[in-house]
Amino acid sequence: MAVAIKISTRGRSEMVDITALVKKELDNSGKADGMCLVYIPHTTAGVTINEGADPDVKSDILAALSEMVPATGNYRHAEGNSDSHIKAALVGSSVVIPIQNAKLLLGTWQSIFFCEFDGPRSRSALIQFI
Amino acid sequence: MAVAIKISTRGRSEMVDITALVKKELDNSGKADGMCLVYIPHTTAGVTINEGADPDVKSDILAALSEMVPATGNYRHAEGNSDSHIKAALVGSSVVIPIQNAKLLLGTWQSIFFCEFDGPRSRSALIQFI
Amino acid sequence: MAVAIKISTRGRSEMVDITALVKKELDNSGKADGMCLVYIPHTTAGVTINEGADPDVKSDILAALSEMVPATGNYRHAEGNSDSHIKAALVGSSVVIPIQNAKLLLGTWQSIFFCEFDGPRSRSALIQFI
């Protein structure tokens, strides 16, 4: 069964660390072994795993994406958020993490980030254990 | 068991909405809960999830990828499709979607797209339910 | 259960073909059907699936990533490897591959590559079968 967690974003582009929320759902599930799927049901947001210790890393990732995909350009989609859709395609809408002994096997420096590319909005992420 | 679905692409770069085909395989499988893996067994194509309502979104995604990864450049691979391999690496070769009550938990605006980067070709996508 | 495989990288940026190592773990596991998760527990490395036959393809992918994400720039993270984190976010930290009849359903030209973006280092990849 998938569980939805709620995320409120504050900026147009933002990486929100959801690791603690995912761990809490793992604890609730009682799963000891398997895989954890984090799935983003939005088309202008994504999910990625990267360094959580230094907040400058997420600033650098967001800045690099904005340089690669400018907010304004020769876009056809008329809603002014083509860049958001493109960034979502680059980052991806799901991550899968192994579980062992009831723990996510994240590396020492890894955190799970919800990636907002067209906020601020009320968003959700679906968490599922297999 | 994985099921192969066939896709005929028409352009060099093209995003083909395969959501209905994936849903049909889910119906055929009789699965009620779990995960759906969509896997692309090609090195110059990929798969992504993004907006299906406005076709301009896929045009913008393809155009942005072509701007980031030019078709011609100082490439070493001699087959003239280095850009296709690079785009496939950026977009990725698999997506995983949660299933609940025999439905894919896609967001309201989400569609699953086979991404052709070196067409036109006869392609396939592997669909597997767990 | 997840198994860790060890990878020693030699350059700052390098794609290491780990297909044979993953196949060996599949053989050891005795799994006949399901999915194979390859998960990278690092924040400056990733994993991708692409052509293994011509080594020029991986050179082209690495060169394109370095052009899109320069090694030096207006970065905030003070460790000199912001580009490595950004490349890891673009490539991703996991791939999932279907298994059938005790074989990975990789396409004819596909290999699994550990992507080092801040080497040389001693690294690992986690392999899990479901």
mmCIF file of C-alpha atoms in Angstrom:
data_model
loop_
_atom_site.group_PDB
_atom_site.id
_atom_site.type_symbol
_atom_site.label_atom_id
_atom_site.label_comp_id
_atom_site.label_asym_id
_atom_site.label_seq_id
_atom_site.Cartn_x
_atom_site.Cartn_y
_atom_site.Cartn_z
ATOM 1 C CA MET A 1 0.000 0.000 0.000
ATOM 2 C CA ALA A 2 1.233 3.484 -0.844
ATOM 3 C CA VAL A 3 1.193 6.244 1.762
ATOM 4 C CA ALA A 4 1.048 9.903 0.746
ATOM 5 C CA ILE A 5 3.154 12.399 2.655
ATOM 6 C CA LYS A 6 2.359 16.104 2.394
ATOM 7 C CA ILE A 7 4.964 18.720 1.529
ATOM 8 C CA SER A 8 4.463 22.506 1.507
ATOM 9 C CA THR A 9 7.024 24.273 -0.616
ATOM 10 C CA ARG A 10 7.909 27.948 -0.207
ATOM 11 C CA GLY A 11 9.946 28.989 -3.241
ATOM 12 C CA ARG A 12 9.630 28.486 -6.993
ATOM 13 C CA SER A 13 12.633 26.131 -6.878
ATOM 14 C CA GLU A 14 13.388 24.299 -3.674
ATOM 15 C CA MET A 15 14.830 21.011 -2.471
ATOM 16 C CA VAL A 16 13.039 19.776 0.666
ATOM 17 C CA ASP A 17 14.737 17.058 2.731
ATOM 18 C CA ILE A 18 12.066 14.364 3.280
ATOM 19 C CA THR A 19 14.370 11.667 4.689
ATOM 20 C CA ALA A 20 12.877 11.800 8.200
ATOM 21 C CA LEU A 21 9.337 11.527 6.791
ATOM 22 C CA VAL A 22 10.271 8.495 4.691
ATOM 23 C CA LYS A 23 11.999 6.828 7.664
ATOM 24 C CA LYS A 24 8.895 7.418 9.781
ATOM 25 C CA GLU A 25 6.738 5.653 7.179
ATOM 26 C CA LEU A 26 9.216 2.779 7.103
ATOM 27 C CA ASP A 27 8.941 2.469 10.904
ATOM 28 C CA ASN A 28 5.136 2.562 10.644
ATOM 29 C CA SER A 29 5.161 -0.132 7.974
ATOM 30 C CA GLY A 30 7.118 -2.615 10.084
ATOM 31 C CA LYS A 31 9.036 -3.760 6.971
ATOM 32 C CA ALA A 32 12.426 -5.322 7.660
ATOM 33 C CA ASP A 33 13.647 -6.126 4.158
ATOM 34 C CA GLY A 34 12.846 -5.005 0.643
ATOM 35 C CA MET A 35 12.732 -1.811 -1.355
ATOM 36 C CA CYS A 36 11.345 1.652 -0.678
ATOM 37 C CA LEU A 37 9.834 3.503 -3.645
ATOM 38 C CA VAL A 38 9.455 7.290 -3.364
ATOM 39 C CA TYR A 39 7.184 8.449 -6.175
ATOM 40 C CA ILE A 40 6.261 12.040 -7.061
ATOM 41 C CA PRO A 41 2.808 12.330 -8.691
ATOM 42 C CA HIS A 42 3.495 15.801 -10.155
ATOM 43 C CA THR A 43 4.811 16.990 -13.524
ATOM 44 C CA THR A 44 6.760 20.037 -12.313
ATOM 45 C CA ALA A 45 8.479 18.421 -9.336
ATOM 46 C CA GLY A 46 10.813 15.459 -8.875
ATOM 47 C CA VAL A 47 12.856 13.529 -6.352
ATOM 48 C CA THR A 48 16.580 13.025 -5.976
ATOM 49 C CA ILE A 49 19.092 11.692 -3.475
ATOM 50 C CA ASN A 50 22.112 13.818 -2.666
ATOM 51 C CA GLU A 51 24.101 15.401 0.146
ATOM 52 C CA GLY A 52 22.038 16.597 3.087
ATOM 53 C CA ALA A 53 24.838 17.829 5.385
ATOM 54 C CA ASP A 54 25.797 21.064 3.618
ATOM 55 C CA PRO A 55 22.799 23.099 2.376
ATOM 56 C CA ASP A 56 25.088 24.706 -0.213
ATOM 57 C CA VAL A 57 24.948 21.475 -2.216
ATOM 58 C CA LYS A 58 21.240 21.837 -2.881
ATOM 59 C CA SER A 59 21.714 25.529 -3.741
ATOM 60 C CA ASP A 60 24.367 24.528 -6.272
ATOM 61 C CA ILE A 61 22.164 21.808 -7.786
ATOM 62 C CA LEU A 62 19.198 24.188 -8.160
ATOM 63 C CA ALA A 63 21.409 26.934 -9.616
ATOM 64 C CA ALA A 64 22.987 24.539 -12.126
ATOM 65 C CA LEU A 65 19.573 23.303 -13.257
ATOM 66 C CA SER A 66 18.418 26.896 -13.735
ATOM 67 C CA GLU A 67 21.484 27.640 -15.804
ATOM 68 C CA MET A 68 20.953 24.558 -17.975
ATOM 69 C CA VAL A 69 17.213 25.228 -18.313
ATOM 70 C CA PRO A 70 16.440 28.978 -18.300
ATOM 71 C CA ALA A 71 13.102 30.096 -16.849
ATOM 72 C CA THR A 72 12.292 32.045 -20.001
ATOM 73 C CA GLY A 73 13.055 31.010 -23.531
ATOM 74 C CA ASN A 74 11.535 30.047 -26.817
ATOM 75 C CA TYR A 75 9.020 27.706 -25.152
ATOM 76 C CA ARG A 76 5.688 26.612 -26.665
ATOM 77 C CA HIS A 77 3.809 25.551 -23.509
ATOM 78 C CA ALA A 78 1.814 28.647 -22.544
ATOM 79 C CA GLU A 79 1.762 28.312 -18.759
ATOM 80 C CA GLY A 80 5.178 29.864 -18.106
ATOM 81 C CA ASN A 81 6.548 26.726 -16.454
ATOM 82 C CA SER A 82 8.172 24.831 -19.314
ATOM 83 C CA ASP A 83 11.465 25.007 -17.446
ATOM 84 C CA SER A 84 9.796 23.285 -14.474
ATOM 85 C CA HIS A 85 8.605 20.379 -16.638
ATOM 86 C CA ILE A 86 12.062 20.035 -18.211
ATOM 87 C CA LYS A 87 13.828 20.030 -14.836
ATOM 88 C CA ALA A 88 11.395 17.364 -13.603
ATOM 89 C CA ALA A 89 12.322 15.217 -16.638
ATOM 90 C CA LEU A 90 16.049 15.613 -15.866
ATOM 91 C CA VAL A 91 15.786 14.814 -12.162
ATOM 92 C CA GLY A 92 13.138 12.095 -12.454
ATOM 93 C CA SER A 93 9.941 11.236 -10.614
ATOM 94 C CA SER A 94 11.008 8.233 -8.573
ATOM 95 C CA VAL A 95 13.847 6.812 -6.509
ATOM 96 C CA VAL A 96 14.167 3.289 -5.134
ATOM 97 C CA ILE A 97 16.198 2.590 -1.989
ATOM 98 C CA PRO A 98 17.074 -0.831 -0.539
ATOM 99 C CA ILE A 99 15.864 -1.696 2.983
ATOM 100 C CA GLN A 100 17.703 -4.037 5.348
ATOM 101 C CA ASN A 101 17.119 -4.734 9.069
ATOM 102 C CA ALA A 102 14.283 -2.179 8.964
ATOM 103 C CA LYS A 103 16.673 0.590 7.815
ATOM 104 C CA LEU A 104 16.974 2.499 4.551
ATOM 105 C CA LEU A 105 20.430 1.715 3.140
ATOM 106 C CA LEU A 106 21.215 5.363 2.437
ATOM 107 C CA GLY A 107 24.898 6.268 2.294
ATOM 108 C CA THR A 108 26.424 8.305 5.119
ATOM 109 C CA TRP A 109 25.893 11.643 3.373
ATOM 110 C CA GLN A 110 22.694 10.853 1.492
ATOM 111 C CA SER A 111 19.326 12.511 2.049
ATOM 112 C CA ILE A 112 16.149 12.174 0.008
ATOM 113 C CA PHE A 113 14.995 15.470 -1.491
ATOM 114 C CA PHE A 114 11.617 16.459 -2.868
ATOM 115 C CA CYS A 115 12.488 18.819 -5.740
ATOM 116 C CA GLU A 116 10.035 21.666 -6.277
ATOM 117 C CA PHE A 117 10.414 23.382 -9.632
ATOM 118 C CA ASP A 118 7.151 25.376 -9.820
ATOM 119 C CA GLY A 119 6.254 26.393 -6.288
ATOM 120 C CA PRO A 120 5.218 27.431 -3.842
ATOM 121 C CA ARG A 121 2.598 24.672 -3.771
ATOM 122 C CA SER A 122 1.032 21.984 -1.603
ATOM 123 C CA ARG A 123 2.563 18.761 -2.856
ATOM 124 C CA SER A 124 2.689 15.098 -2.015
ATOM 125 C CA ALA A 125 5.074 12.179 -2.357
ATOM 126 C CA LEU A 126 3.937 8.558 -2.398
ATOM 127 C CA ILE A 127 5.936 6.107 -0.299
ATOM 128 C CA GLN A 128 5.634 2.395 -0.920
ATOM 129 C CA PHE A 129 7.479 -0.610 0.551
ATOM 130 C CA ILE A 130 7.852 -3.955 -1.202
ATOM 131 C CA MET B 1 7.135 -11.966 -15.780
ATOM 132 C CA ALA B 2 8.012 -9.082 -18.081
ATOM 133 C CA VAL B 3 5.837 -8.262 -21.076
ATOM 134 C CA ALA B 4 7.269 -6.457 -24.113
ATOM 135 C CA ILE B 5 5.174 -3.782 -25.772
ATOM 136 C CA LYS B 6 6.038 -2.643 -29.277
ATOM 137 C CA ILE B 7 6.486 1.004 -30.223
ATOM 138 C CA SER B 8 7.076 2.385 -33.722
ATOM 139 C CA THR B 9 8.638 5.815 -33.676
ATOM 140 C CA ARG B 10 8.437 8.257 -36.568
ATOM 141 C CA GLY B 11 10.947 11.029 -35.918
ATOM 142 C CA ARG B 12 14.555 11.187 -34.791
ATOM 143 C CA SER B 13 13.405 12.620 -31.455
ATOM 144 C CA GLU B 14 9.935 11.846 -30.233
ATOM 145 C CA MET B 15 8.031 11.278 -26.993
ATOM 146 C CA VAL B 16 5.343 8.608 -27.402
ATOM 147 C CA ASP B 17 2.629 8.397 -24.735
ATOM 148 C CA ILE B 18 2.489 4.719 -23.692
ATOM 149 C CA THR B 19 0.233 5.149 -20.639
ATOM 150 C CA ALA B 20 -2.727 3.316 -22.190
ATOM 151 C CA LEU B 21 -0.490 0.398 -23.200
ATOM 152 C CA VAL B 22 0.928 0.102 -19.689
ATOM 153 C CA LYS B 23 -2.554 0.263 -18.143
ATOM 154 C CA LYS B 24 -3.723 -2.488 -20.470
ATOM 155 C CA GLU B 25 -0.860 -4.727 -19.312
ATOM 156 C CA LEU B 26 -1.754 -3.965 -15.701
ATOM 157 C CA ASP B 27 -5.367 -5.013 -16.399
ATOM 158 C CA ASN B 28 -4.108 -8.198 -18.091
ATOM 159 C CA SER B 29 -1.866 -9.011 -15.135
ATOM 160 C CA GLY B 30 -4.667 -8.869 -12.586
ATOM 161 C CA LYS B 31 -2.305 -7.222 -10.063
ATOM 162 C CA ALA B 32 -4.015 -5.181 -7.356
ATOM 163 C CA ASP B 33 -1.057 -3.898 -5.348
ATOM 164 C CA GLY B 34 2.639 -3.427 -5.901
ATOM 165 C CA MET B 35 4.941 -1.645 -8.291
ATOM 166 C CA CYS B 36 5.049 -1.299 -12.068
ATOM 167 C CA LEU B 37 8.478 -1.192 -13.693
ATOM 168 C CA VAL B 38 8.741 0.249 -17.211
ATOM 169 C CA TYR B 39 12.149 -0.658 -18.597
ATOM 170 C CA ILE B 40 13.650 0.420 -21.943
ATOM 171 C CA PRO B 41 16.139 -2.131 -23.362
ATOM 172 C CA HIS B 42 17.751 0.388 -25.750
ATOM 173 C CA THR B 43 20.778 2.674 -25.465
ATOM 174 C CA THR B 44 19.458 5.600 -27.524
ATOM 175 C CA ALA B 45 15.977 5.791 -26.001
ATOM 176 C CA GLY B 46 14.593 6.279 -22.514
ATOM 177 C CA VAL B 47 11.426 6.687 -20.484
ATOM 178 C CA THR B 48 10.048 9.586 -18.490
ATOM 179 C CA ILE B 49 6.852 10.660 -16.773
ATOM 180 C CA ASN B 50 5.537 14.140 -17.496
ATOM 181 C CA GLU B 51 2.499 16.108 -18.606
ATOM 182 C CA GLY B 52 0.338 14.392 -21.199
ATOM 183 C CA ALA B 53 -2.434 16.988 -21.550
ATOM 184 C CA ASP B 54 -0.619 19.669 -23.562
ATOM 185 C CA PRO B 55 1.584 18.284 -26.378
ATOM 186 C CA ASP B 56 3.646 21.488 -26.194
ATOM 187 C CA VAL B 57 5.235 20.162 -23.003
ATOM 188 C CA LYS B 58 6.859 17.263 -24.799
ATOM 189 C CA SER B 59 7.995 19.580 -27.620
ATOM 190 C CA ASP B 60 9.625 21.833 -25.029
ATOM 191 C CA ILE B 61 11.338 18.904 -23.285
ATOM 192 C CA LEU B 62 12.731 17.567 -26.574
ATOM 193 C CA ALA B 63 13.868 21.034 -27.688
ATOM 194 C CA ALA B 64 15.592 21.690 -24.362
ATOM 195 C CA LEU B 65 17.422 18.348 -24.526
ATOM 196 C CA SER B 66 18.592 19.170 -28.059
ATOM 197 C CA GLU B 67 19.859 22.530 -26.901
ATOM 198 C CA MET B 68 21.729 20.969 -23.981
ATOM 199 C CA VAL B 69 23.095 18.126 -26.124
ATOM 200 C CA PRO B 70 23.709 19.265 -29.730
ATOM 201 C CA ALA B 71 23.308 16.666 -32.505
ATOM 202 C CA THR B 72 26.748 17.457 -33.866
ATOM 203 C CA GLY B 73 29.818 18.247 -31.840
ATOM 204 C CA ASN B 74 33.256 17.047 -30.934
ATOM 205 C CA TYR B 75 32.050 13.471 -30.376
ATOM 206 C CA ARG B 76 34.243 10.354 -30.550
ATOM 207 C CA HIS B 77 31.581 7.663 -31.156
ATOM 208 C CA ALA B 78 31.513 7.272 -34.936
ATOM 209 C CA GLU B 79 27.857 6.393 -35.506
ATOM 210 C CA GLY B 80 26.518 9.956 -35.488
ATOM 211 C CA ASN B 81 24.246 9.343 -32.531
ATOM 212 C CA SER B 82 26.348 10.336 -29.529
ATOM 213 C CA ASP B 83 23.715 12.937 -28.656
ATOM 214 C CA SER B 84 21.112 10.139 -28.541
ATOM 215 C CA HIS B 85 23.167 8.100 -26.060
ATOM 216 C CA ILE B 86 23.749 11.192 -23.891
ATOM 217 C CA LYS B 87 20.049 12.118 -23.847
ATOM 218 C CA ALA B 88 19.198 8.534 -22.875
ATOM 219 C CA ALA B 89 21.625 8.827 -19.930
ATOM 220 C CA LEU B 90 19.975 12.082 -18.803
ATOM 221 C CA VAL B 91 16.397 10.831 -19.040
ATOM 222 C CA GLY B 92 17.051 7.294 -17.777
ATOM 223 C CA SER B 93 16.015 3.821 -18.838
ATOM 224 C CA SER B 94 13.436 2.937 -16.198
ATOM 225 C CA VAL B 95 10.563 4.336 -14.169
ATOM 226 C CA VAL B 96 8.774 2.680 -11.267
ATOM 227 C CA ILE B 97 5.143 3.549 -10.458
ATOM 228 C CA PRO B 98 3.136 2.410 -7.416
ATOM 229 C CA ILE B 99 -0.021 0.331 -7.972
ATOM 230 C CA GLN B 100 -3.010 0.387 -5.650
ATOM 231 C CA ASN B 101 -6.486 -1.114 -6.111
ATOM 232 C CA ALA B 102 -5.393 -2.314 -9.557
ATOM 233 C CA LYS B 103 -4.609 1.271 -10.674
ATOM 234 C CA LEU B 104 -1.341 3.017 -11.479
ATOM 235 C CA LEU B 105 -0.971 5.864 -8.961
ATOM 236 C CA LEU B 106 -0.086 8.407 -11.642
ATOM 237 C CA GLY B 107 -0.798 12.042 -10.776
ATOM 238 C CA THR B 108 -3.664 13.839 -12.505
ATOM 239 C CA TRP B 109 -1.481 15.287 -15.264
ATOM 240 C CA GLN B 110 1.054 12.479 -15.559
ATOM 241 C CA SER B 111 1.586 10.300 -18.597
ATOM 242 C CA ILE B 112 4.326 7.749 -19.265
ATOM 243 C CA PHE B 113 6.438 8.595 -22.322
ATOM 244 C CA PHE B 114 8.738 6.404 -24.366
ATOM 245 C CA CYS B 115 11.531 8.800 -25.391
ATOM 246 C CA GLU B 116 13.008 8.137 -28.831
ATOM 247 C CA PHE B 117 16.325 9.882 -29.424
ATOM 248 C CA ASP B 118 17.553 8.066 -32.555
ATOM 249 C CA GLY B 119 14.519 7.177 -34.612
ATOM 250 C CA PRO B 120 12.571 6.346 -36.507
ATOM 251 C CA ARG B 121 12.853 2.758 -35.290
ATOM 252 C CA SER B 122 10.888 -0.261 -34.102
ATOM 253 C CA ARG B 123 11.329 -0.272 -30.350
ATOM 254 C CA SER B 124 10.071 -2.061 -27.290
ATOM 255 C CA ALA B 125 9.448 -1.355 -23.626
ATOM 256 C CA LEU B 126 9.374 -4.071 -20.961
ATOM 257 C CA ILE B 127 6.570 -3.892 -18.414
ATOM 258 C CA GLN B 128 6.827 -5.820 -15.167
ATOM 259 C CA PHE B 129 4.609 -5.927 -12.075
ATOM 260 C CA ILE B 130 5.831 -6.907 -8.587
ATOM 261 C CA MET C 1 19.091 -8.797 1.288
ATOM 262 C CA ALA C 2 21.379 -6.258 -0.338
ATOM 263 C CA VAL C 3 24.908 -7.206 -1.353
ATOM 264 C CA ALA C 4 27.653 -4.576 -1.629
ATOM 265 C CA ILE C 5 30.098 -4.807 -4.500
ATOM 266 C CA LYS C 6 33.365 -2.896 -4.328
ATOM 267 C CA ILE C 7 34.567 -0.600 -7.109
ATOM 268 C CA SER C 8 37.941 1.177 -7.283
ATOM 269 C CA THR C 9 37.889 4.151 -9.589
ATOM 270 C CA ARG C 10 40.968 5.648 -11.168
ATOM 271 C CA GLY C 11 40.010 9.023 -12.630
ATOM 272 C CA ARG C 12 38.025 12.007 -11.410
ATOM 273 C CA SER C 13 35.274 11.118 -13.907
ATOM 274 C CA GLU C 14 34.897 7.541 -15.035
ATOM 275 C CA MET C 15 32.230 5.074 -16.095
ATOM 276 C CA VAL C 16 33.008 1.557 -14.860
ATOM 277 C CA ASP C 17 31.136 -1.354 -16.455
ATOM 278 C CA ILE C 18 29.760 -3.411 -13.553
ATOM 279 C CA THR C 19 27.469 -5.682 -15.591
ATOM 280 C CA ALA C 20 29.508 -8.836 -14.958
ATOM 281 C CA LEU C 21 29.569 -8.134 -11.199
ATOM 282 C CA VAL C 22 25.792 -7.661 -11.098
ATOM 283 C CA LYS C 23 25.231 -10.862 -13.123
ATOM 284 C CA LYS C 24 27.457 -12.760 -10.720
ATOM 285 C CA GLU C 25 25.354 -11.583 -7.770
ATOM 286 C CA LEU C 26 22.209 -12.618 -9.631
ATOM 287 C CA ASP C 27 23.691 -16.096 -10.140
ATOM 288 C CA ASN C 28 24.632 -16.264 -6.454
ATOM 289 C CA SER C 29 21.130 -15.222 -5.402
ATOM 290 C CA GLY C 30 19.428 -18.021 -7.317
ATOM 291 C CA LYS C 31 16.571 -15.642 -8.269
ATOM 292 C CA ALA C 32 14.658 -16.610 -11.399
ATOM 293 C CA ASP C 33 12.112 -13.807 -11.673
ATOM 294 C CA GLY C 34 11.736 -10.309 -10.324
ATOM 295 C CA MET C 35 13.642 -7.044 -10.337
ATOM 296 C CA CYS C 36 17.261 -6.120 -9.763
ATOM 297 C CA LEU C 37 17.950 -2.832 -7.976
ATOM 298 C CA VAL C 38 21.407 -1.315 -8.347
ATOM 299 C CA TYR C 39 21.769 1.435 -5.741
ATOM 300 C CA ILE C 40 24.705 3.823 -5.288
ATOM 301 C CA PRO C 41 25.138 4.999 -1.663
ATOM 302 C CA HIS C 42 27.299 8.006 -2.624
ATOM 303 C CA THR C 43 26.505 11.655 -3.343
ATOM 304 C CA THR C 44 29.143 12.284 -6.004
ATOM 305 C CA ALA C 45 28.611 9.108 -8.035
ATOM 306 C CA GLY C 46 25.674 7.546 -9.846
ATOM 307 C CA VAL C 47 24.586 4.660 -12.039
ATOM 308 C CA THR C 48 23.353 4.506 -15.612
ATOM 309 C CA ILE C 49 22.664 1.970 -18.331
ATOM 310 C CA ASN C 50 24.074 2.639 -21.788
ATOM 311 C CA GLU C 51 26.157 1.161 -24.578
ATOM 312 C CA GLY C 52 29.006 -1.066 -23.468
ATOM 313 C CA ALA C 53 30.354 -2.145 -26.871
ATOM 314 C CA ASP C 54 32.103 1.051 -27.972
ATOM 315 C CA PRO C 55 34.086 2.773 -25.178
ATOM 316 C CA ASP C 56 33.746 6.055 -27.102
ATOM 317 C CA VAL C 57 30.126 6.234 -25.939
ATOM 318 C CA LYS C 58 31.108 6.561 -22.297
ATOM 319 C CA SER C 59 33.771 9.130 -23.215
ATOM 320 C CA ASP C 60 31.120 11.152 -25.029
ATOM 321 C CA ILE C 61 28.681 10.929 -22.101
ATOM 322 C CA LEU C 62 31.324 12.051 -19.589
ATOM 323 C CA ALA C 63 32.492 14.889 -21.875
ATOM 324 C CA ALA C 64 28.916 16.104 -22.413
ATOM 325 C CA LEU C 65 28.228 16.104 -18.670
ATOM 326 C CA SER C 66 31.430 18.120 -18.085
ATOM 327 C CA GLU C 67 30.359 20.619 -20.710
ATOM 328 C CA MET C 68 26.887 20.962 -19.173
ATOM 329 C CA VAL C 69 28.283 21.172 -15.629
ATOM 330 C CA PRO C 70 31.719 22.866 -15.554
ATOM 331 C CA ALA C 71 34.181 21.764 -12.857
ATOM 332 C CA THR C 72 34.683 25.336 -11.732
ATOM 333 C CA GLY C 73 32.039 27.994 -11.523
ATOM 334 C CA ASN C 74 30.153 30.225 -9.164
ATOM 335 C CA TYR C 75 29.525 27.383 -6.696
ATOM 336 C CA ARG C 76 28.771 27.798 -2.977
ATOM 337 C CA HIS C 77 29.733 24.332 -1.681
ATOM 338 C CA ALA C 78 33.333 24.760 -0.523
ATOM 339 C CA GLU C 79 34.727 21.285 -1.241
ATOM 340 C CA GLY C 80 35.457 21.843 -4.945
ATOM 341 C CA ASN C 81 33.143 19.063 -6.062
ATOM 342 C CA SER C 82 29.841 20.834 -6.663
ATOM 343 C CA ASP C 83 29.955 19.654 -10.267
ATOM 344 C CA SER C 84 30.222 16.054 -9.007
ATOM 345 C CA HIS C 85 27.067 16.419 -6.889
ATOM 346 C CA ILE C 86 25.184 18.015 -9.797
ATOM 347 C CA LYS C 87 26.206 15.270 -12.240
ATOM 348 C CA ALA C 88 25.080 12.645 -9.705
ATOM 349 C CA ALA C 89 21.677 14.359 -9.545
ATOM 350 C CA LEU C 90 21.392 14.298 -13.354
ATOM 351 C CA VAL C 91 22.408 10.666 -13.788
ATOM 352 C CA GLY C 92 20.619 9.319 -10.704
ATOM 353 C CA SER C 93 21.509 6.940 -7.904
ATOM 354 C CA SER C 94 19.537 3.836 -8.847
ATOM 355 C CA VAL C 95 18.476 1.678 -11.775
ATOM 356 C CA VAL C 96 15.975 -1.162 -11.768
ATOM 357 C CA ILE C 97 16.229 -4.011 -14.293
ATOM 358 C CA PRO C 98 13.710 -6.809 -14.852
ATOM 359 C CA ILE C 99 14.830 -10.423 -14.309
ATOM 360 C CA GLN C 100 13.388 -13.386 -16.192
ATOM 361 C CA ASN C 101 14.573 -17.009 -16.304
ATOM 362 C CA ALA C 102 17.440 -16.033 -14.019
ATOM 363 C CA LYS C 103 18.718 -13.444 -16.549
ATOM 364 C CA LEU C 104 18.834 -9.658 -16.450
ATOM 365 C CA LEU C 105 16.655 -8.416 -19.321
ATOM 366 C CA LEU C 106 19.273 -5.967 -20.564
ATOM 367 C CA GLY C 107 19.032 -4.996 -24.224
ATOM 368 C CA THR C 108 21.641 -6.302 -26.667
ATOM 369 C CA TRP C 109 23.878 -3.239 -26.364
ATOM 370 C CA GLN C 110 23.194 -2.347 -22.749
ATOM 371 C CA SER C 111 25.739 -2.405 -19.932
ATOM 372 C CA ILE C 112 25.378 -1.147 -16.353
ATOM 373 C CA PHE C 113 27.850 1.599 -15.493
ATOM 374 C CA PHE C 114 28.978 2.883 -12.119
ATOM 375 C CA CYS C 115 29.517 6.619 -12.742
ATOM 376 C CA GLU C 116 32.353 8.171 -10.764
ATOM 377 C CA PHE C 117 32.271 11.963 -10.699
ATOM 378 C CA ASP C 118 34.741 12.711 -7.888
ATOM 379 C CA GLY C 119 37.397 10.032 -7.988
ATOM 380 C CA PRO C 120 39.632 8.284 -7.707
ATOM 381 C CA ARG C 121 37.976 6.593 -4.718
ATOM 382 C CA SER C 122 37.011 3.248 -3.232
ATOM 383 C CA ARG C 123 33.291 2.969 -3.853
ATOM 384 C CA SER C 124 30.472 0.503 -3.522
ATOM 385 C CA ALA C 125 27.194 -0.345 -5.219
ATOM 386 C CA LEU C 126 24.361 -2.170 -3.476
ATOM 387 C CA ILE C 127 22.659 -4.942 -5.419
ATOM 388 C CA GLN C 128 19.278 -6.217 -4.360
ATOM 389 C CA PHE C 129 16.863 -8.723 -5.917
ATOM 390 C CA ILE C 130 13.113 -8.757 -5.288
#
